[in-house]
Amino acid sequence: MFDQLTTSLQKTFKSLRGQGKLSEENIQEALREVRMALLEADVHFQVVKDFVKKVREQVMGEEVLNSVSPGQQFIKRVHDELEALLGDRKVDFDKSAHPMMIVMLGLHGVGKTTTTGKLARRFKNDGKKVLVVGCDIRRPAAVDQLKVLAAEAGVDMLGPNPGESVTALGVRAKNHAVLHGYDTVIYDTGGRLQIDDDLVREVADLTQMTGARNKVLVIDAAMGQESVSVAETFNARCGLTGLILTKLDGDARGGAALSVRAVTGCPILMIGAGEKQEDLQPFYPDRMANRILGMGDVVSLVEKAQLNVDEDEMERLQKRMFSGKMNLEDFLVQLRQMKKLGSMTQLMDMMPGMPSVSKEQKEKAASAGERQSKKFEAVILSMTPKERRNPKLITAKRRQRIAAGSGTRVKDVNDLLKQFQQAQKMTKKLKQFKGGGRMPRF
Ligand SMILES: Nc1nc2c(ncn2[C@@H]2O[C@H](COP(=O)(O)OP(=O)(O)O)[C@@H](O)[C@H]2O)c(=O)[nH]1
Ligand SMILES: [Mg+2]
């Protein structure tokens, strides 16, 4: 997702990077390219217009700072505007009422039921007692689908009684939740292929009768411009409180999804990037902006790591990475943690510089990467603790010993040391970025 946008923006930035000074002319040219990139990615034209205008105003009116190159400053502006477009800050569900109620809205097939299961699992893991309610009463299969997902998430589920209306079911579920001490109630509703009055009235009644504070529109990121008008209609009739983008794992251009936040003013709460229940993440505007610009998503990476692996170890590692110091012991920890994190392909999407690579290339690189990290692990294990802490000690002779000891070739030892040096270089950039808020060169 967003690969194409990333590629074209990076091309623009590349041509700016070499410029010692930005002239009005090359700013105009760069802005034109940014505009094209956004339009090609299917971002709504009005949103693009506003976006480019804001960047232009910012860039024209400002003095070039000494510490950064003009090109970097331009990129920073684009980054900031992109972040503002995606939302000023991270927003969570409205948890002020107990039980907290969420109504899932949206067209057919966008991922409401799947996301209901994902959310249920998430809240359950947070220690909440969760009830999901199958309000898609016209399709018996939909209620069964939710039943399966609820069982998978380990939460309770309530379905319609024969002849029961959606609002009656909604109110019954609410009473049931209050009576039995549920903390969270998620209503999965039915959708249509296109927006129609009956549907909107039905869900508007449901939200009103239950008093649910969270009215969340689920948007399929692959859907294109239609999602903008769908969002406007739902917002006008139900008063949306948030958005969830799904299918960000796909190849679609995704720009329409980026426009919906700007058009409705509703925050994006979560993003779904896969069919499995764990494939749901909170949405951070700044991280998404980084990712779209091809800076990767180091912070998300570290967070994902924290969920799955030893937290103390990760924290130590993170600190060392940000301090610009890293030795081969840290590198080994990193290799092992990465292994625990699951698919390399998924991880590579989050790595700096990676999003501009094609999917096939990523997959090919991923399996090669997994083989290589096994080798690297063996190599590091064959070093003495002193060598691991101070890789500069590793002379040609020592390389031979290490290769023999680990059943690898000297070339593998060299490759590892080279990669380690690159990682070290990157951590130094991270340090700069964290310390001074400056954009790393990419
Ligand atoms: N790849 C991918 N597929 C998804 C995602 N979310 C939902 N789906 C799939 O989209 C299809 C429709 O989902 P469903 O939840 O039934 O949509 P609903 O009609 O809105 O309830 C199903 O095949 C889901 O597995 C996602 O984030 N990524
Ligand atoms: Mg459904």
Coordinates of C-alpha atoms and ligand atoms in Angstrom, one line a residue:
M1 CA 0.0 0.0 0.0
F2 CA 1.2 3.5 -0.8
D3 CA 4.2 2.0 -2.6
Q4 CA 3.6 4.0 -5.7
L5 CA 3.1 7.3 -3.8
T6 CA 6.3 6.6 -1.9
T7 CA 8.2 5.9 -5.1
S8 CA 7.1 9.1 -6.8
L9 CA 7.7 11.3 -3.8
Q10 CA 11.1 9.9 -3.3
K11 CA 11.9 10.7 -6.9
T12 CA 10.9 14.3 -6.3
F13 CA 13.0 14.5 -3.2
K14 CA 16.0 12.9 -4.9
S15 CA 16.1 15.7 -7.5
L16 CA 15.9 18.3 -4.7
R17 CA 18.6 16.7 -2.6
G18 CA 21.5 17.8 -4.7
Q19 CA 20.4 21.4 -4.7
G20 CA 22.5 23.8 -2.7
K21 CA 19.8 26.4 -2.6
L22 CA 16.1 26.2 -3.5
S23 CA 14.9 28.7 -6.0
E24 CA 11.4 29.6 -6.6
E25 CA 11.6 27.7 -9.8
N26 CA 12.7 24.4 -8.4
I27 CA 10.2 24.7 -5.5
Q28 CA 7.4 25.1 -8.1
E29 CA 8.7 22.1 -10.0
A30 CA 8.9 20.0 -6.8
L31 CA 5.4 21.1 -5.8
R32 CA 4.1 20.2 -9.2
E33 CA 5.6 16.7 -8.8
V34 CA 4.1 16.3 -5.3
R35 CA 0.8 17.3 -6.7
M36 CA 1.0 14.7 -9.5
A37 CA 2.2 12.0 -7.1
L38 CA -0.8 12.6 -4.8
L39 CA -3.3 12.7 -7.7
E40 CA -1.9 9.5 -9.1
A41 CA -2.2 7.9 -5.8
D42 CA -6.0 8.7 -6.0
V43 CA -6.0 11.4 -3.3
H44 CA -9.1 13.6 -3.7
F45 CA -8.4 16.6 -5.9
Q46 CA -9.6 19.2 -3.3
V47 CA -7.5 17.6 -0.7
V48 CA -4.5 17.7 -3.0
K49 CA -5.1 21.3 -3.8
D50 CA -5.2 22.3 -0.1
F51 CA -2.2 20.2 0.6
V52 CA 0.0 21.8 -2.0
K53 CA -1.1 25.2 -1.1
K54 CA -0.1 24.7 2.5
V55 CA 3.3 23.3 1.6
R56 CA 3.9 26.2 -0.8
E57 CA 3.0 28.8 1.8
Q58 CA 5.3 27.2 4.4
V59 CA 8.2 26.8 2.1
M60 CA 8.0 30.2 0.4
G61 CA 7.7 32.1 3.6
E62 CA 10.6 30.5 5.5
E63 CA 14.2 31.1 5.8
V64 CA 16.5 28.2 5.1
L65 CA 18.0 26.9 8.3
N66 CA 21.7 26.5 8.5
S67 CA 21.6 23.0 9.9
V68 CA 19.7 21.4 7.1
S69 CA 19.8 21.4 3.4
P70 CA 17.0 23.2 1.6
G71 CA 15.9 19.9 0.1
Q72 CA 15.6 18.4 3.5
Q73 CA 13.7 21.3 4.7
F74 CA 11.2 20.9 1.9
I75 CA 10.8 17.2 2.7
K76 CA 10.2 18.1 6.3
R77 CA 7.4 20.4 5.2
V78 CA 5.8 17.8 3.0
H79 CA 6.1 15.3 5.9
D80 CA 4.5 17.7 8.4
E81 CA 1.6 18.5 6.0
L82 CA 1.1 14.8 5.4
E83 CA 1.0 14.2 9.1
A84 CA -1.5 17.0 9.5
L85 CA -3.6 15.5 6.7
L86 CA -3.6 12.2 8.5
G87 CA -4.5 13.7 11.8
D88 CA -2.7 15.9 14.3
R89 CA -2.4 13.2 16.9
K90 CA -3.3 9.7 17.8
V91 CA -6.9 9.4 18.8
D92 CA -8.4 6.5 20.7
F93 CA -12.0 5.2 21.1
D94 CA -14.3 7.2 23.4
K95 CA -14.1 5.1 26.6
S96 CA -16.1 7.5 28.8
A97 CA -19.2 5.4 29.0
H98 CA -19.5 1.9 30.6
P99 CA -20.0 -0.3 28.9
M100 CA -18.1 1.2 26.0
M101 CA -20.1 0.6 22.9
I102 CA -18.9 0.7 19.3
V103 CA -21.1 0.5 16.2
M104 CA -19.2 -0.7 13.1
L105 CA -20.6 0.9 9.9
G106 CA -19.7 0.6 6.3
L107 CA -20.5 -0.9 2.9
H108 CA -20.6 -4.6 2.2
G109 CA -17.3 -6.4 2.1
V110 CA -15.1 -3.6 3.5
G111 CA -14.2 -5.7 6.5
K112 CA -16.7 -4.8 9.3
T113 CA -17.1 -8.3 10.6
T114 CA -13.5 -9.2 10.4
T115 CA -12.5 -6.0 12.1
T116 CA -15.1 -6.6 14.8
G117 CA -13.3 -9.9 15.5
K118 CA -10.0 -8.1 15.6
L119 CA -11.2 -5.4 18.0
A120 CA -12.8 -8.0 20.2
R121 CA -9.6 -9.8 20.5
R122 CA -7.7 -6.7 21.2
F123 CA -10.0 -5.5 24.0
K124 CA -10.1 -9.0 25.5
N125 CA -6.3 -9.0 25.6
D126 CA -6.5 -5.7 27.5
G127 CA -8.5 -7.6 30.1
K128 CA -12.0 -6.4 29.1
K129 CA -15.1 -8.5 29.1
V130 CA -16.3 -8.2 25.5
L131 CA -19.6 -8.9 23.8
V132 CA -20.0 -8.8 20.1
V133 CA -23.5 -8.4 18.5
G134 CA -24.4 -9.7 15.1
C135 CA -26.7 -7.0 13.6
D136 CA -26.3 -8.1 10.0
I137 CA -29.6 -9.9 10.4
R138 CA -30.5 -10.3 6.7
R139 CA -27.7 -12.7 6.0
P140 CA -27.6 -15.8 8.3
A141 CA -24.1 -16.5 7.1
A142 CA -23.0 -13.1 8.5
V143 CA -24.1 -14.0 12.0
D144 CA -22.3 -17.4 11.6
Q145 CA -19.2 -15.7 10.4
L146 CA -19.2 -13.4 13.5
K147 CA -19.8 -16.5 15.7
V148 CA -16.7 -18.1 14.4
L149 CA -14.6 -15.0 14.9
A150 CA -16.0 -14.4 18.4
A151 CA -15.0 -18.0 19.3
E152 CA -11.5 -17.4 17.9
A153 CA -11.1 -14.2 19.9
G154 CA -12.6 -16.0 23.0
V155 CA -15.4 -13.5 23.5
D156 CA -19.2 -13.9 23.8
M157 CA -21.6 -13.2 21.0
L158 CA -25.2 -12.3 20.7
G159 CA -27.3 -12.9 17.6
P160 CA -30.8 -12.0 16.5
N161 CA -33.9 -13.8 17.7
P162 CA -36.3 -14.8 14.9
G163 CA -38.1 -11.8 13.6
E164 CA -36.2 -9.3 15.8
S165 CA -35.3 -5.9 14.3
V166 CA -31.8 -4.5 14.4
T167 CA -32.7 -1.8 16.9
A168 CA -34.5 -4.3 19.2
L169 CA -31.5 -6.5 19.1
G170 CA -29.2 -3.5 19.8
V171 CA -31.2 -2.5 22.8
R172 CA -31.5 -6.1 24.1
A173 CA -27.7 -6.5 23.7
K174 CA -27.1 -3.3 25.7
N175 CA -29.3 -4.4 28.5
H176 CA -27.7 -7.8 28.5
A177 CA -24.2 -6.2 28.7
V178 CA -25.2 -4.0 31.6
L179 CA -26.8 -6.9 33.5
H180 CA -23.8 -9.2 33.0
G181 CA -21.0 -6.7 33.5
Y182 CA -19.6 -6.5 30.1
D183 CA -17.0 -3.7 29.6
T184 CA -17.1 -3.5 25.8
V185 CA -19.9 -4.1 23.3
I186 CA -19.2 -4.1 19.6
Y187 CA -22.1 -4.1 17.1
D188 CA -21.3 -5.6 13.7
T189 CA -23.9 -4.2 11.2
G190 CA -25.0 -5.2 7.7
G191 CA -23.8 -3.4 4.7
R192 CA -25.0 -2.9 1.1
L193 CA -23.1 -2.8 -2.1
Q194 CA -24.0 0.9 -2.4
I195 CA -25.1 3.4 0.1
D196 CA -28.9 3.4 0.4
D197 CA -31.5 5.1 2.5
D198 CA -32.8 2.1 4.3
L199 CA -29.4 1.0 5.4
V200 CA -28.4 4.4 6.7
R201 CA -31.7 4.8 8.5
E202 CA -31.4 1.4 10.1
V203 CA -27.9 2.0 11.5
A204 CA -28.7 5.6 12.5
D205 CA -31.6 4.2 14.5
L206 CA -29.3 1.6 16.0
T207 CA -26.7 4.2 17.1
Q208 CA -29.4 6.4 18.5
M209 CA -31.4 3.7 20.4
T210 CA -28.3 2.2 22.0
G211 CA -26.6 5.6 22.7
A212 CA -23.3 4.1 21.5
R213 CA -20.6 6.8 21.6
N214 CA -18.3 5.2 19.0
K215 CA -19.7 5.3 15.5
V216 CA -16.9 3.9 13.4
L217 CA -16.9 3.8 9.7
V218 CA -14.9 1.0 8.2
I219 CA -13.2 1.9 4.9
D220 CA -11.6 -0.5 2.4
A221 CA -8.4 1.3 1.4
A222 CA -8.7 -0.2 -2.0
M223 CA -12.1 1.3 -2.7
G224 CA -11.1 4.5 -4.4
Q225 CA -13.0 7.8 -4.5
E226 CA -16.3 6.2 -3.7
S227 CA -15.2 5.9 -0.1
V228 CA -15.2 9.7 0.2
S229 CA -18.9 10.1 -0.7
V230 CA -19.8 7.1 1.4
A231 CA -18.0 8.7 4.4
E232 CA -19.8 12.0 3.8
T233 CA -23.2 10.3 3.8
F234 CA -22.6 8.3 6.9
N235 CA -21.1 11.2 8.7
A236 CA -24.1 13.4 7.9
R237 CA -26.6 10.8 9.1
C238 CA -24.9 9.1 12.0
G239 CA -22.3 11.6 13.1
L240 CA -19.2 9.5 12.8
T241 CA -16.6 9.5 15.6
G242 CA -13.8 7.6 13.9
L243 CA -12.6 5.7 10.9
I244 CA -10.9 2.3 10.5
L245 CA -8.9 1.6 7.3
T246 CA -8.7 -2.0 6.2
K247 CA -6.8 -3.9 3.6
L248 CA -3.7 -1.7 3.9
D249 CA -1.8 -4.9 3.0
G250 CA -3.1 -4.8 -0.5
D251 CA -1.6 -3.2 -3.6
A252 CA -4.1 -0.5 -4.1
R253 CA -3.0 3.2 -4.4
G254 CA -4.8 4.1 -1.1
G255 CA -5.1 7.8 -1.7
A256 CA -8.8 7.9 -1.3
A257 CA -8.5 6.5 2.2
L258 CA -6.1 9.3 3.0
S259 CA -8.6 11.8 1.8
V260 CA -11.5 10.6 4.0
R261 CA -10.0 12.0 7.2
A262 CA -9.6 15.4 5.6
V263 CA -13.1 15.4 4.1
T264 CA -15.0 14.2 7.2
G265 CA -12.6 15.6 9.9
C266 CA -13.0 12.2 11.6
P267 CA -9.8 10.7 13.1
I268 CA -8.5 7.4 11.8
L269 CA -8.4 5.1 14.9
M270 CA -7.0 1.9 13.7
I271 CA -5.7 0.2 10.6
G272 CA -6.1 -3.3 9.4
A273 CA -3.4 -5.0 7.3
G274 CA -4.3 -8.6 6.9
E275 CA -7.0 -11.2 7.4
K276 CA -5.8 -12.6 10.7
Q277 CA -7.0 -11.3 14.1
E278 CA -3.7 -9.9 15.1
D279 CA -3.5 -7.8 12.0
L280 CA -4.9 -4.6 13.5
Q281 CA -2.9 -1.7 14.8
P282 CA -3.6 1.7 16.3
F283 CA -3.1 4.5 13.8
Y284 CA -0.3 7.0 14.4
P285 CA -0.4 9.9 11.8
D286 CA 3.3 10.7 12.2
R287 CA 4.4 7.1 11.7
M288 CA 2.2 6.7 8.6
A289 CA 3.6 9.9 7.2
N290 CA 7.1 8.6 7.7
R291 CA 6.1 5.4 6.1
I292 CA 4.6 7.0 3.0
L293 CA 7.7 9.1 2.6
G294 CA 9.8 6.0 2.6
M295 CA 11.5 6.6 5.9
G296 CA 10.1 3.3 7.1
D297 CA 8.5 2.9 10.4
V298 CA 11.1 2.3 13.0
V299 CA 8.9 3.2 15.9
S300 CA 6.2 0.8 14.9
L301 CA 8.8 -1.9 14.4
V302 CA 10.1 -1.4 17.9
E303 CA 6.6 -1.5 19.2
K304 CA 5.6 -4.6 17.4
A305 CA 8.8 -6.1 18.8
Q306 CA 7.7 -5.2 22.3
L307 CA 4.5 -7.0 21.9
N308 CA 6.1 -10.2 20.9
V309 CA 9.5 -10.3 22.5
D310 CA 11.4 -9.6 25.7
E311 CA 10.5 -6.1 26.6
D312 CA 13.5 -5.4 28.8
E313 CA 15.8 -6.6 26.1
M314 CA 14.1 -4.5 23.5
E315 CA 14.2 -1.4 25.6
R316 CA 17.9 -1.8 26.2
L317 CA 18.4 -2.4 22.5
Q318 CA 16.3 0.6 21.6
K319 CA 18.3 2.8 23.9
R320 CA 21.5 1.6 22.5
M321 CA 20.3 2.1 19.0
F322 CA 19.2 5.7 19.7
S323 CA 22.4 6.4 21.5
G324 CA 24.3 5.5 18.3
K325 CA 26.2 2.8 20.1
M326 CA 25.7 -0.7 19.0
N327 CA 27.9 -3.8 19.1
L328 CA 27.7 -7.3 17.8
E329 CA 26.0 -8.5 20.9
D330 CA 23.2 -6.0 20.3
F331 CA 23.1 -7.1 16.7
L332 CA 22.7 -10.7 17.8
V333 CA 19.8 -9.8 20.1
Q334 CA 18.3 -7.9 17.2
L335 CA 18.7 -10.9 14.8
R336 CA 17.0 -13.2 17.3
Q337 CA 14.2 -10.8 18.1
M338 CA 13.6 -10.3 14.4
K339 CA 13.2 -14.0 14.1
K340 CA 10.5 -14.0 16.7
L341 CA 8.7 -11.2 15.1
G342 CA 7.4 -13.4 12.3
S343 CA 7.5 -12.8 8.6
M344 CA 10.4 -10.8 7.3
T345 CA 8.3 -9.6 4.4
Q346 CA 5.9 -7.9 6.8
L347 CA 8.8 -6.4 8.7
M348 CA 10.5 -5.1 5.6
D349 CA 7.5 -3.0 4.9
M350 CA 8.3 -1.1 8.1
M351 CA 12.0 -0.7 7.4
P352 CA 13.5 2.6 6.3
G353 CA 14.0 2.7 2.6
M354 CA 12.2 -0.5 1.9
P355 CA 8.8 0.6 0.7
S356 CA 10.1 1.6 -2.7
V357 CA 11.0 -2.0 -3.5
S358 CA 8.5 -4.2 -5.3
K359 CA 6.5 -7.0 -3.7
E360 CA 8.3 -9.8 -5.5
Q361 CA 11.7 -8.3 -4.7
K362 CA 10.7 -8.0 -1.1
E363 CA 9.6 -11.6 -0.9
K364 CA 12.7 -12.9 -2.6
A365 CA 14.8 -10.8 -0.3
A366 CA 12.9 -12.0 2.7
S367 CA 13.6 -15.7 2.2
A368 CA 17.3 -14.9 1.4
G369 CA 17.3 -12.7 4.5
E370 CA 16.0 -15.5 6.7
R371 CA 18.8 -17.8 5.5
Q372 CA 21.3 -15.1 6.0
S373 CA 20.3 -14.3 9.5
K374 CA 20.7 -17.9 10.5
K375 CA 24.2 -17.8 9.1
F376 CA 24.9 -14.5 10.8
E377 CA 23.8 -15.9 14.1
A378 CA 26.2 -18.8 13.8
V379 CA 29.0 -16.4 12.9
I380 CA 28.4 -14.1 15.9
L381 CA 28.2 -17.1 18.2
S382 CA 31.6 -18.3 17.1
M383 CA 33.2 -15.0 18.2
T384 CA 34.7 -14.4 21.6
P385 CA 32.8 -12.0 23.9
K386 CA 35.6 -9.5 23.4
E387 CA 35.2 -9.6 19.6
R388 CA 31.5 -9.1 19.9
R389 CA 31.9 -6.1 22.0
N390 CA 34.6 -4.6 19.9
P391 CA 34.3 -5.8 16.3
K392 CA 37.3 -3.7 15.3
L393 CA 39.5 -6.5 16.8
I394 CA 38.4 -8.9 14.1
T395 CA 41.4 -9.2 11.9
A396 CA 41.7 -11.3 8.7
K397 CA 43.1 -14.2 10.7
R398 CA 40.3 -14.1 13.3
R399 CA 37.8 -14.0 10.4
Q400 CA 39.2 -17.3 9.2
R401 CA 39.0 -18.8 12.7
I402 CA 35.4 -17.6 13.1
A403 CA 34.4 -18.9 9.6
A404 CA 35.8 -22.3 10.4
G405 CA 34.2 -22.4 13.8
S406 CA 30.7 -21.5 12.6
G407 CA 30.8 -23.7 9.5
T408 CA 30.6 -20.7 7.2
R409 CA 32.9 -19.0 4.7
V410 CA 35.1 -15.9 5.3
K411 CA 32.8 -14.1 2.9
D412 CA 29.9 -14.7 5.3
V413 CA 31.9 -13.2 8.2
N414 CA 32.8 -10.2 6.0
D415 CA 29.1 -9.8 4.9
L416 CA 28.0 -9.8 8.5
L417 CA 30.6 -7.2 9.5
K418 CA 29.6 -5.1 6.5
Q419 CA 25.9 -5.3 7.4
F420 CA 26.7 -4.6 11.0
Q421 CA 28.6 -1.4 10.0
Q422 CA 25.6 -0.3 7.9
A423 CA 23.3 -0.9 10.8
Q424 CA 25.6 1.1 13.0
K425 CA 25.6 3.9 10.6
M426 CA 21.8 3.9 10.6
T427 CA 21.6 4.0 14.3
K428 CA 23.8 7.1 14.2
K429 CA 21.2 8.7 11.9
L430 CA 18.5 7.7 14.3
K431 CA 20.3 9.3 17.1
Q432 CA 20.5 12.6 15.1
F433 CA 16.9 12.4 14.2
K434 CA 15.8 11.7 17.7
G435 CA 18.0 14.3 19.2
G436 CA 17.5 17.2 16.9
G437 CA 14.2 16.4 15.3
R438 CA 16.0 16.5 11.9
M439 CA 15.1 14.4 9.0
P440 CA 17.6 11.7 8.3
R441 CA 18.9 11.6 4.7
F442 CA 17.4 8.8 2.8
Ligands
LIG1 N1 -6.2 -8.6 3.1 C1 -7.1 -8.2 3.9 N2 -8.3 -8.7 3.9 C2 -9.2 -8.2 4.8 C3 -8.9 -7.2 5.7 N3 -10.0 -7.0 6.4 C4 -11.0 -7.8 5.9 N4 -10.5 -8.6 4.9 C5 -11.3 -9.5 4.1 O1 -12.3 -8.9 3.4 C6 -13.4 -9.7 3.2 C7 -14.7 -9.1 3.6 O2 -14.6 -8.9 5.0 P1 -15.9 -8.9 6.0 O3 -15.4 -8.6 7.4 O4 -16.8 -10.1 5.8 O5 -16.6 -7.6 5.4 P2 -18.0 -6.9 5.9 O6 -19.0 -7.3 4.8 O7 -17.8 -5.5 5.9 O8 -18.4 -7.5 7.2 C8 -13.1 -11.0 3.9 O9 -12.6 -11.9 3.0 C9 -11.9 -10.6 4.8 O10 -11.1 -11.7 5.2 C10 -7.6 -6.7 5.7 O11 -7.2 -5.8 6.5 N5 -6.7 -7.2 4.8
MG2 MG -20.1 -8.5 7.7

